[in-house]
Coordinates of C-alpha atoms in Angstrom, one line a residue:
X1 CA 123.6 -243.8 -174.8
X2 CA 125.6 -242.9 -171.6
X3 CA 125.3 -239.3 -170.6
X4 CA 128.4 -237.7 -169.4
X5 CA 128.0 -236.2 -165.9
X6 CA 128.2 -232.4 -166.1
X7 CA 130.9 -230.9 -164.0
X8 CA 129.8 -228.1 -161.8
X9 CA 131.9 -225.4 -160.1
X10 CA 132.5 -225.8 -156.4
X11 CA 131.2 -222.9 -154.2
X12 CA 134.7 -221.8 -153.5
X13 CA 135.6 -221.5 -157.2
X14 CA 132.3 -219.9 -157.9
X15 CA 132.7 -217.3 -155.2
X16 CA 136.3 -216.5 -156.3
X17 CA 135.1 -216.1 -159.9
X18 CA 132.1 -214.0 -159.0
X19 CA 134.1 -211.8 -156.6
X20 CA 136.9 -211.3 -159.2
X21 CA 134.4 -210.4 -162.0
X22 CA 132.4 -208.0 -159.8
X23 CA 135.5 -206.3 -158.4
X24 CA 137.3 -206.1 -161.7
X25 CA 134.2 -204.6 -163.3
X26 CA 133.8 -202.1 -160.5
X27 CA 137.6 -201.3 -160.7
X28 CA 137.4 -200.7 -164.5
X29 CA 134.3 -198.5 -164.1
X30 CA 135.8 -196.5 -161.2
X31 CA 139.1 -196.1 -162.9
X32 CA 137.5 -195.0 -166.2
X33 CA 135.2 -192.6 -164.3
X34 CA 138.1 -191.1 -162.4
X35 CA 140.2 -190.7 -165.5
X36 CA 137.4 -189.0 -167.3
X37 CA 136.7 -186.7 -164.4
X38 CA 140.4 -185.7 -164.2
X39 CA 140.4 -185.2 -168.0
X40 CA 137.5 -182.8 -167.8
X41 CA 139.1 -181.1 -164.8
X42 CA 142.4 -180.8 -166.8
X43 CA 140.6 -179.4 -169.8
X44 CA 138.8 -176.7 -167.7
X45 CA 142.1 -175.8 -166.1
X46 CA 144.0 -175.7 -169.4
X47 CA 141.4 -173.4 -170.9
X48 CA 141.6 -171.1 -167.9
X49 CA 145.4 -171.0 -168.2
X50 CA 145.2 -170.2 -172.0
X51 CA 142.6 -167.5 -171.4
X52 CA 144.9 -165.9 -168.8
X53 CA 148.0 -166.2 -171.0
X54 CA 146.2 -164.7 -174.0
X55 CA 144.8 -161.8 -171.9
X56 CA 148.4 -161.0 -170.8
X57 CA 150.0 -161.3 -174.3
X58 CA 147.5 -159.5 -176.6
X59 CA 148.3 -156.0 -175.3
X60 CA 152.0 -156.6 -176.1
X61 CA 151.4 -157.4 -179.8
X62 CA 151.2 -153.8 -181.0
X63 CA 154.4 -152.9 -179.3
X64 CA 156.2 -155.7 -181.1
X65 CA 154.5 -155.3 -184.4
X66 CA 157.8 -155.0 -186.3
X67 CA 159.0 -158.4 -185.2
X68 CA 156.0 -160.5 -184.3
X69 CA 157.6 -163.9 -185.0
X70 CA 160.5 -163.1 -182.7
X71 CA 158.1 -162.0 -180.1
X72 CA 156.2 -165.3 -180.3
X73 CA 159.4 -167.3 -180.0
X74 CA 160.7 -165.3 -177.1
X75 CA 157.5 -165.8 -175.1
X76 CA 157.5 -169.6 -175.5
X77 CA 161.3 -170.1 -175.3
X78 CA 161.2 -171.4 -171.7
X79 CA 158.9 -174.4 -172.5
X80 CA 158.1 -176.6 -175.5
X81 CA 154.6 -177.3 -174.2
X82 CA 153.4 -173.7 -174.6
X83 CA 152.8 -172.4 -178.2
X84 CA 151.9 -169.0 -179.6
X85 CA 150.6 -168.4 -183.1
X86 CA 149.4 -165.3 -185.0
X87 CA 147.4 -165.8 -188.2
X88 CA 146.2 -163.1 -190.6
X89 CA 142.7 -162.8 -192.0
X90 CA 143.6 -165.0 -195.0
X91 CA 144.9 -167.9 -192.9
X92 CA 148.6 -167.2 -193.4
X93 CA 150.8 -167.7 -190.3
X94 CA 152.6 -164.5 -189.4
X95 CA 154.3 -165.7 -186.2
X96 CA 154.7 -169.1 -184.5
X97 CA 156.8 -170.1 -181.5
X98 CA 157.4 -173.7 -182.5
X99 CA 158.9 -173.5 -186.0
X100 CA 162.1 -172.0 -187.3
X101 CA 160.6 -170.9 -190.6
X102 CA 157.0 -169.8 -190.7
X103 CA 157.0 -170.2 -194.5
X104 CA 157.0 -174.0 -193.9
X105 CA 153.6 -173.9 -192.2
X106 CA 150.5 -174.5 -194.2
X107 CA 147.6 -172.1 -194.5
X108 CA 145.4 -172.2 -191.3
X109 CA 142.2 -170.8 -192.7
X110 CA 140.4 -174.1 -192.3
X111 CA 141.4 -174.6 -188.6
X112 CA 138.2 -174.5 -186.5
X113 CA 139.6 -172.2 -183.8
X114 CA 141.1 -169.8 -186.5
X115 CA 137.8 -169.7 -188.3
X116 CA 136.0 -168.8 -185.1
X117 CA 138.5 -166.1 -184.1
X118 CA 138.5 -164.5 -187.6
X119 CA 134.7 -164.5 -187.3
X120 CA 135.0 -162.4 -184.1
X121 CA 134.5 -165.2 -181.5
X122 CA 136.8 -166.6 -178.9
X123 CA 137.1 -170.3 -179.9
X124 CA 138.5 -173.4 -178.1
X125 CA 139.2 -176.7 -179.8
X126 CA 140.9 -179.9 -178.7
X127 CA 142.6 -182.3 -181.1
X128 CA 145.5 -184.7 -181.2
X129 CA 148.9 -183.3 -182.1
X130 CA 150.3 -184.7 -185.3
X131 CA 153.8 -184.8 -183.7
X132 CA 153.3 -186.0 -180.1
X133 CA 149.9 -187.7 -180.6
X134 CA 148.7 -186.1 -177.3
X135 CA 145.5 -184.1 -176.9
X136 CA 146.3 -180.4 -177.4
X137 CA 144.0 -177.5 -176.5
X138 CA 143.9 -174.5 -178.9
X139 CA 142.5 -171.2 -177.8
X140 CA 142.1 -168.4 -180.4
X141 CA 140.8 -164.9 -180.0
X142 CA 140.3 -162.1 -182.6
X143 CA 142.8 -159.2 -182.4
X144 CA 143.2 -155.9 -184.3
X145 CA 146.6 -155.2 -185.6
X146 CA 147.0 -152.1 -187.9
X147 CA 143.3 -152.1 -188.5
X148 CA 143.2 -155.7 -189.6
X149 CA 141.3 -158.6 -187.8
X150 CA 143.7 -161.4 -187.1
X151 CA 143.6 -164.6 -185.0
X152 CA 145.9 -164.9 -182.0
X153 CA 146.2 -168.5 -180.8
X154 CA 147.8 -170.1 -177.8
X155 CA 147.9 -173.8 -177.2
X156 CA 149.2 -176.4 -174.7
X157 CA 148.8 -180.2 -174.2
X158 CA 145.9 -181.0 -171.9
X159 CA 148.1 -183.5 -170.0
X160 CA 150.4 -180.8 -168.7
X161 CA 147.7 -179.4 -166.4
X162 CA 148.6 -179.6 -162.8
X163 CA 145.5 -181.6 -162.2
X164 CA 146.2 -184.3 -164.7
X165 CA 149.9 -184.9 -165.1
X166 CA 151.2 -188.3 -166.2
X167 CA 152.6 -188.8 -162.7
X168 CA 149.2 -188.1 -161.1
X169 CA 147.5 -190.5 -163.4
X170 CA 150.0 -193.2 -162.8
X171 CA 149.8 -192.8 -159.0
X172 CA 146.0 -192.9 -159.2
X173 CA 146.0 -196.1 -161.2
X174 CA 148.4 -197.7 -158.8
X175 CA 146.4 -196.6 -155.8
X176 CA 143.2 -198.0 -157.2
X177 CA 144.9 -201.3 -158.1
X178 CA 146.1 -201.6 -154.5
X179 CA 142.7 -200.9 -153.2
X180 CA 141.2 -203.4 -155.7
X181 CA 143.5 -206.2 -154.4
X182 CA 142.9 -205.4 -150.8
X183 CA 139.2 -205.6 -151.3
X184 CA 139.5 -208.8 -153.3
X185 CA 141.6 -210.4 -150.6
X186 CA 139.2 -209.2 -147.9
X187 CA 136.2 -210.4 -149.9
X188 CA 137.8 -213.8 -150.4
X189 CA 138.5 -214.1 -146.7
X190 CA 134.8 -213.4 -145.9
X191 CA 133.8 -215.9 -148.6
X192 CA 136.1 -218.6 -147.1
X193 CA 134.8 -217.8 -143.6
X194 CA 131.2 -218.3 -144.8
X195 CA 132.1 -221.4 -146.9
X196 CA 133.7 -223.0 -143.8
X197 CA 130.4 -222.7 -141.9
X198 CA 128.3 -223.9 -144.9
X199 CA 130.5 -227.0 -145.0
X200 CA 129.8 -227.5 -141.3
X201 CA 126.0 -227.3 -142.0
X202 CA 126.5 -229.7 -144.9
X203 CA 128.3 -232.2 -142.6
X204 CA 125.5 -231.8 -140.1
X205 CA 122.9 -232.6 -142.8
X206 CA 124.9 -235.7 -143.7
X207 CA 125.1 -236.8 -140.0
X208 CA 121.4 -236.3 -139.6
X209 CA 120.9 -238.4 -142.7
X210 CA 122.9 -241.2 -141.1
X211 CA 120.6 -241.0 -138.0
X212 CA 123.1 -239.1 -135.8
X213 CA 120.6 -236.6 -134.5
X214 CA 122.8 -235.5 -131.6
X215 CA 125.5 -233.9 -133.9
X216 CA 126.1 -230.2 -133.2
X217 CA 127.6 -227.8 -135.8
X218 CA 128.4 -225.1 -133.1
X219 CA 128.0 -222.1 -135.5
X220 CA 127.7 -218.8 -133.6
X221 CA 128.1 -216.4 -136.6
X222 CA 127.1 -214.9 -138.9
X223 CA 123.7 -214.4 -137.4
X224 CA 121.7 -215.9 -140.3
X225 CA 123.8 -219.1 -140.4
X226 CA 123.7 -219.4 -136.6
X227 CA 119.9 -219.2 -136.9
X228 CA 119.9 -221.8 -139.6
X229 CA 122.2 -224.0 -137.5
X230 CA 119.8 -223.8 -134.6
X231 CA 116.8 -224.6 -136.8
X232 CA 118.6 -227.6 -138.2
X233 CA 119.5 -228.8 -134.7
X234 CA 115.9 -228.3 -133.5
X235 CA 114.7 -230.2 -136.6
X236 CA 117.2 -233.0 -135.8
X237 CA 116.0 -233.2 -132.2
X238 CA 112.4 -233.4 -133.5
X239 CA 113.4 -236.1 -136.1
X240 CA 115.2 -238.0 -133.3
X241 CA 112.0 -237.9 -131.2
X242 CA 109.9 -238.9 -134.2
X243 CA 112.3 -241.7 -134.9
X244 CA 111.9 -243.0 -131.3
X245 CA 108.2 -242.6 -131.7
X246 CA 108.4 -244.7 -134.9
X247 CA 110.4 -247.4 -133.2
X248 CA 108.1 -247.5 -130.3
X249 CA 105.1 -247.6 -132.6
X250 CA 106.5 -250.6 -134.5
X251 CA 107.4 -252.4 -131.3
X252 CA 104.0 -251.6 -129.7
X253 CA 101.8 -252.4 -132.7
X254 CA 103.7 -255.7 -133.1
X255 CA 103.1 -256.5 -129.5
X256 CA 99.5 -255.4 -129.6
X257 CA 98.8 -257.6 -132.6
X258 CA 100.9 -260.5 -131.5
X259 CA 99.0 -260.9 -128.2
X260 CA 95.5 -261.7 -129.7
X261 CA 97.0 -263.6 -132.6
X262 CA 99.0 -265.8 -130.2
X263 CA 95.9 -266.5 -128.1
X264 CA 93.8 -267.3 -131.2
X265 CA 96.4 -269.6 -132.6
X266 CA 97.1 -271.3 -129.3
X267 CA 93.5 -272.1 -128.5
X268 CA 92.7 -273.1 -132.0
X269 CA 95.6 -275.6 -132.0
X270 CA 94.4 -276.9 -128.6
X271 CA 90.9 -277.5 -130.0
X272 CA 92.4 -279.3 -133.0
X273 CA 94.5 -281.5 -130.8
X274 CA 91.3 -282.9 -129.2
X275 CA 90.0 -280.4 -126.8
X276 CA 87.0 -279.9 -129.1
X277 CA 85.7 -283.2 -127.8
X278 CA 85.3 -281.7 -124.4
X279 CA 82.2 -279.5 -124.9
X280 CA 82.6 -277.3 -121.9
X281 CA 86.3 -276.5 -122.5
X282 CA 85.6 -276.1 -126.2
X283 CA 83.0 -273.5 -125.6
X284 CA 85.3 -271.7 -123.1
X285 CA 88.2 -271.8 -125.6
X286 CA 85.9 -270.5 -128.4
X287 CA 84.7 -267.6 -126.2
X288 CA 88.4 -266.7 -125.7
X289 CA 89.0 -266.9 -129.4
X290 CA 86.0 -264.7 -130.0
X291 CA 87.1 -262.1 -127.5
X292 CA 90.7 -262.0 -128.9
X293 CA 89.2 -261.7 -132.4
X294 CA 87.2 -258.7 -131.3
X295 CA 90.2 -257.2 -129.8
X296 CA 92.2 -257.7 -132.9
X297 CA 89.4 -256.3 -135.0
X298 CA 89.2 -253.2 -132.7
X299 CA 92.9 -252.6 -133.1
X300 CA 92.7 -252.8 -136.9
X301 CA 89.6 -250.6 -137.0
X302 CA 91.3 -248.0 -134.8
X303 CA 94.5 -248.1 -136.9
X304 CA 92.4 -247.6 -140.1
X305 CA 90.5 -244.7 -138.4
X306 CA 93.8 -243.1 -137.3
X307 CA 95.2 -243.5 -140.8
X308 CA 92.2 -241.9 -142.4
X309 CA 92.4 -238.9 -140.0
X310 CA 96.1 -238.5 -140.7
X311 CA 95.8 -238.7 -144.5
X312 CA 92.5 -236.8 -145.0
X313 CA 93.5 -233.2 -145.9
X314 CA 89.9 -232.2 -146.1
X315 CA 88.1 -230.9 -143.0
X316 CA 85.1 -233.1 -141.9
X317 CA 81.6 -231.8 -142.5
X318 CA 80.6 -229.6 -139.6
X319 CA 77.5 -227.7 -138.4
X320 CA 77.0 -225.2 -135.6
X321 CA 76.3 -227.1 -132.3
X322 CA 75.8 -226.1 -128.7
X323 CA 79.0 -227.5 -127.2
X324 CA 77.4 -227.5 -123.7
X325 CA 74.4 -229.6 -124.6
X326 CA 76.4 -231.9 -126.8
X327 CA 79.2 -232.5 -124.2
X328 CA 76.6 -233.0 -121.4
X329 CA 74.8 -235.6 -123.6
X330 CA 78.1 -237.5 -124.3
X331 CA 79.1 -237.3 -120.6
X332 CA 75.8 -238.7 -119.4
X333 CA 76.0 -241.6 -121.7
X334 CA 78.8 -243.0 -119.5
X335 CA 76.8 -242.8 -116.2
X336 CA 76.0 -246.5 -116.2
X337 CA 79.6 -247.5 -116.8
X338 CA 80.7 -245.2 -113.9
X339 CA 78.0 -246.5 -111.6
X340 CA 79.5 -250.0 -111.9
X341 CA 82.6 -248.7 -110.1
X342 CA 80.7 -246.3 -107.8
X343 CA 82.3 -243.3 -109.6
X344 CA 80.6 -240.0 -109.0
X345 CA 80.2 -237.9 -112.2
X346 CA 79.4 -234.1 -112.1
X347 CA 79.0 -231.4 -114.7
X348 CA 80.1 -227.7 -114.2
X349 CA 79.6 -225.1 -116.9
X350 CA 80.0 -221.4 -116.8
X351 CA 77.4 -220.9 -119.5
X352 CA 74.4 -222.7 -121.0
X353 CA 75.0 -221.7 -124.7
X354 CA 78.3 -221.8 -126.5
X355 CA 78.3 -222.7 -130.2
X356 CA 81.1 -224.3 -132.1
X357 CA 81.4 -225.9 -135.6
X358 CA 81.4 -229.6 -135.0
X359 CA 81.1 -233.0 -136.6
X360 CA 78.8 -234.8 -134.1
X361 CA 80.1 -238.3 -134.7
X362 CA 83.8 -237.4 -134.5
X363 CA 83.4 -235.1 -131.5
X364 CA 81.5 -237.8 -129.7
X365 CA 84.3 -240.3 -130.3
X366 CA 87.0 -237.8 -129.2
X367 CA 85.3 -236.8 -125.9
X368 CA 84.0 -240.4 -125.4
X369 CA 87.5 -241.8 -125.5
X370 CA 88.7 -239.4 -122.8
X371 CA 85.7 -240.1 -120.5
X372 CA 86.0 -243.9 -121.1
X373 CA 89.7 -243.8 -120.2
X374 CA 88.9 -241.8 -117.0
X375 CA 86.4 -244.5 -115.9
X376 CA 88.8 -247.4 -116.7
X377 CA 91.8 -246.0 -114.8
X378 CA 90.0 -244.4 -111.9
X379 CA 89.7 -246.5 -108.7
X380 CA 86.4 -247.4 -107.1
X381 CA 84.4 -244.6 -105.5
X382 CA 86.4 -241.8 -107.2
X383 CA 85.0 -238.7 -109.0
X384 CA 85.1 -237.5 -112.6
X385 CA 84.0 -233.9 -113.4
X386 CA 83.2 -232.3 -116.8
X387 CA 83.9 -228.6 -116.8
X388 CA 83.1 -226.2 -119.6
X389 CA 84.7 -222.7 -119.4
X390 CA 85.1 -219.8 -121.7
X391 CA 88.6 -218.4 -122.2
X392 CA 90.1 -215.6 -124.4
X393 CA 93.4 -216.2 -126.2
X394 CA 94.7 -213.2 -128.1
X395 CA 91.2 -211.7 -128.5
X396 CA 89.8 -215.0 -130.0
X397 CA 87.2 -216.4 -127.7
X398 CA 87.6 -220.2 -127.1
X399 CA 85.9 -222.8 -125.0
X400 CA 87.6 -225.5 -122.9
X401 CA 85.9 -228.8 -122.3
X402 CA 87.8 -230.3 -119.3
X403 CA 87.6 -233.9 -118.1
X404 CA 89.1 -234.1 -114.6
X405 CA 89.4 -237.0 -112.2
X406 CA 90.9 -237.7 -108.8
X407 CA 92.7 -240.9 -109.7
X408 CA 96.4 -241.6 -109.7
X409 CA 97.0 -239.1 -112.5
X410 CA 99.7 -239.1 -115.2
X411 CA 103.4 -238.4 -114.3
X412 CA 104.7 -235.2 -115.9
X413 CA 107.4 -237.0 -117.9
X414 CA 104.6 -238.8 -119.9
X415 CA 102.5 -235.7 -120.7
X416 CA 104.4 -235.0 -124.0
X417 CA 103.9 -238.5 -125.3
X418 CA 100.5 -239.6 -124.0
X419 CA 98.9 -238.9 -127.4
X420 CA 101.2 -241.1 -129.4
X421 CA 99.9 -244.3 -130.9
X422 CA 100.0 -247.2 -128.5
X423 CA 101.9 -245.2 -125.9
X424 CA 101.0 -246.4 -122.4
X425 CA 102.0 -245.0 -119.0
X426 CA 101.6 -248.4 -117.3
X427 CA 101.8 -251.0 -120.1
X428 CA 100.7 -254.0 -117.9
X429 CA 97.7 -252.3 -116.3
X430 CA 96.6 -250.7 -119.6
X431 CA 96.3 -254.0 -121.3
X432 CA 94.4 -255.5 -118.4
X433 CA 91.9 -252.7 -118.8
X434 CA 91.4 -253.6 -122.5
X435 CA 91.4 -251.0 -125.3
X436 CA 93.7 -250.6 -128.2
X437 CA 96.1 -247.9 -127.0
X438 CA 94.9 -245.7 -129.9
X439 CA 92.0 -243.8 -128.3
X440 CA 93.9 -240.7 -127.2
X441 CA 95.8 -240.5 -130.4
X442 CA 92.5 -240.6 -132.4
X443 CA 91.0 -238.0 -130.1
X444 CA 93.9 -235.7 -130.7
X445 CA 93.6 -235.9 -134.5
X446 CA 89.8 -235.3 -134.3
X447 CA 90.3 -232.2 -132.2
X448 CA 92.9 -230.9 -134.6
X449 CA 90.5 -231.4 -137.5
X450 CA 88.2 -229.1 -135.6
X451 CA 90.9 -226.4 -135.5
X452 CA 91.3 -227.1 -131.8
X453 CA 93.8 -228.4 -129.3
X454 CA 93.9 -231.4 -126.9
X455 CA 96.4 -231.5 -124.1
X456 CA 96.8 -232.9 -120.6
X457 CA 97.8 -231.0 -117.5
X458 CA 97.7 -231.2 -113.7
X459 CA 94.8 -230.3 -111.3
X460 CA 94.8 -226.7 -110.3
X461 CA 94.1 -227.7 -106.7
X462 CA 97.4 -229.7 -106.7
X463 CA 95.6 -232.9 -105.8
X464 CA 96.3 -236.2 -107.6
X465 CA 94.4 -236.9 -110.8
X466 CA 94.4 -236.6 -114.5
X467 CA 93.1 -233.6 -116.4
X468 CA 92.4 -233.6 -120.2
X469 CA 91.5 -230.3 -122.0
X470 CA 89.8 -230.0 -125.3
X471 CA 90.1 -226.4 -126.6
X472 CA 87.8 -225.3 -129.5
X473 CA 87.1 -221.9 -131.2
X474 CA 83.7 -220.4 -130.5
X475 CA 81.6 -219.2 -133.4
X476 CA 78.5 -217.8 -131.4
X477 CA 76.9 -217.6 -128.0
X478 CA 73.2 -218.0 -129.1

């Protein structure tokens, strides 16, 4: 069964949809809140107006007692919005400004505001008019006419308040709509602005995927996307470097393996072609084959060691060791090799006891590789020094184990790559010296496994020579 590919919204459509929904929701909530606020304001104002009107009219009732209905109609004759009604204690309408014949009006005894007034309370109610369907406020107060308690009621539509006229409401709705569309357009503009830069980042990712690590997005704002752009470009630069390292590694490992294999194959074929009959030459050829086999085996063993160090996520088993004694012991084990080239070896330590957590075998291999390289590449009658110094980085005490020689040194442009697998400063001379080209890379991985750092630098006295520094955390001084 073939599954249909689900269609997904583009980021542009999604942003437009989300912006529209959020703004529309906010618009409706704001509009509704404003209208309700204005309604409440209008109701308060309408009630104040009715209280004022009733307060003015009630004292005039007794002076117009003979013609109350005419009095009511004359008061409200100037406007149809304002209504005056007088109801006796049985609910009968005695006067009303809105109807021609009060006999047509039904009994008002059950009207809430009338009940309240007849009970001696000033009462306000709001209900929809049966004629205009608008909200009307009724305000009734008890009055005494000829010794009888009656209800005097005044009313007006809530919407006629100066705070909530139909015109005001319309203008408010139009204003909010205009603001809504301005915000929507501005929001979409910002969205498109950001989307354009996201597309640039997407293109950059695609270019990096193709191997074009030099591609630049040139995004300067907003700040967060500019930071992301720089991070991606830094990552691309690192990937480009790693890609070059990978290519160099493939090329170097192929060459390193090809050389002994070619020698083994060539001399084996020579022996098979008849040279085996010449005993002296046969022995010489076999010695070469043996030597190249050992070299090939060493390369493979170092590659396996390096692979194990890179893949092993677990820290090696370590115990507390005196780094001074241990480093001195390893350094002295190379005295015989150095003596063959008349190389002077000296040890300088600022302390006798500095303890670090170490795996003896791995540390011996790491420091040994560095010392062995120094002896191989230093000229006759040179000097190699082992220095052990305490330092303090950000209140964490560390120890530096420094191997320093006065040979030709390492050019600065090679410092950043010297610990790569098979990387050689002088390829021809390096191969003549033997070795696999993996020693420093192995040493670097071992030191990192000890939570330390291995790096190369120049001599502080500015003289020629190589300086390798192993930096390890200190756990104790005794």
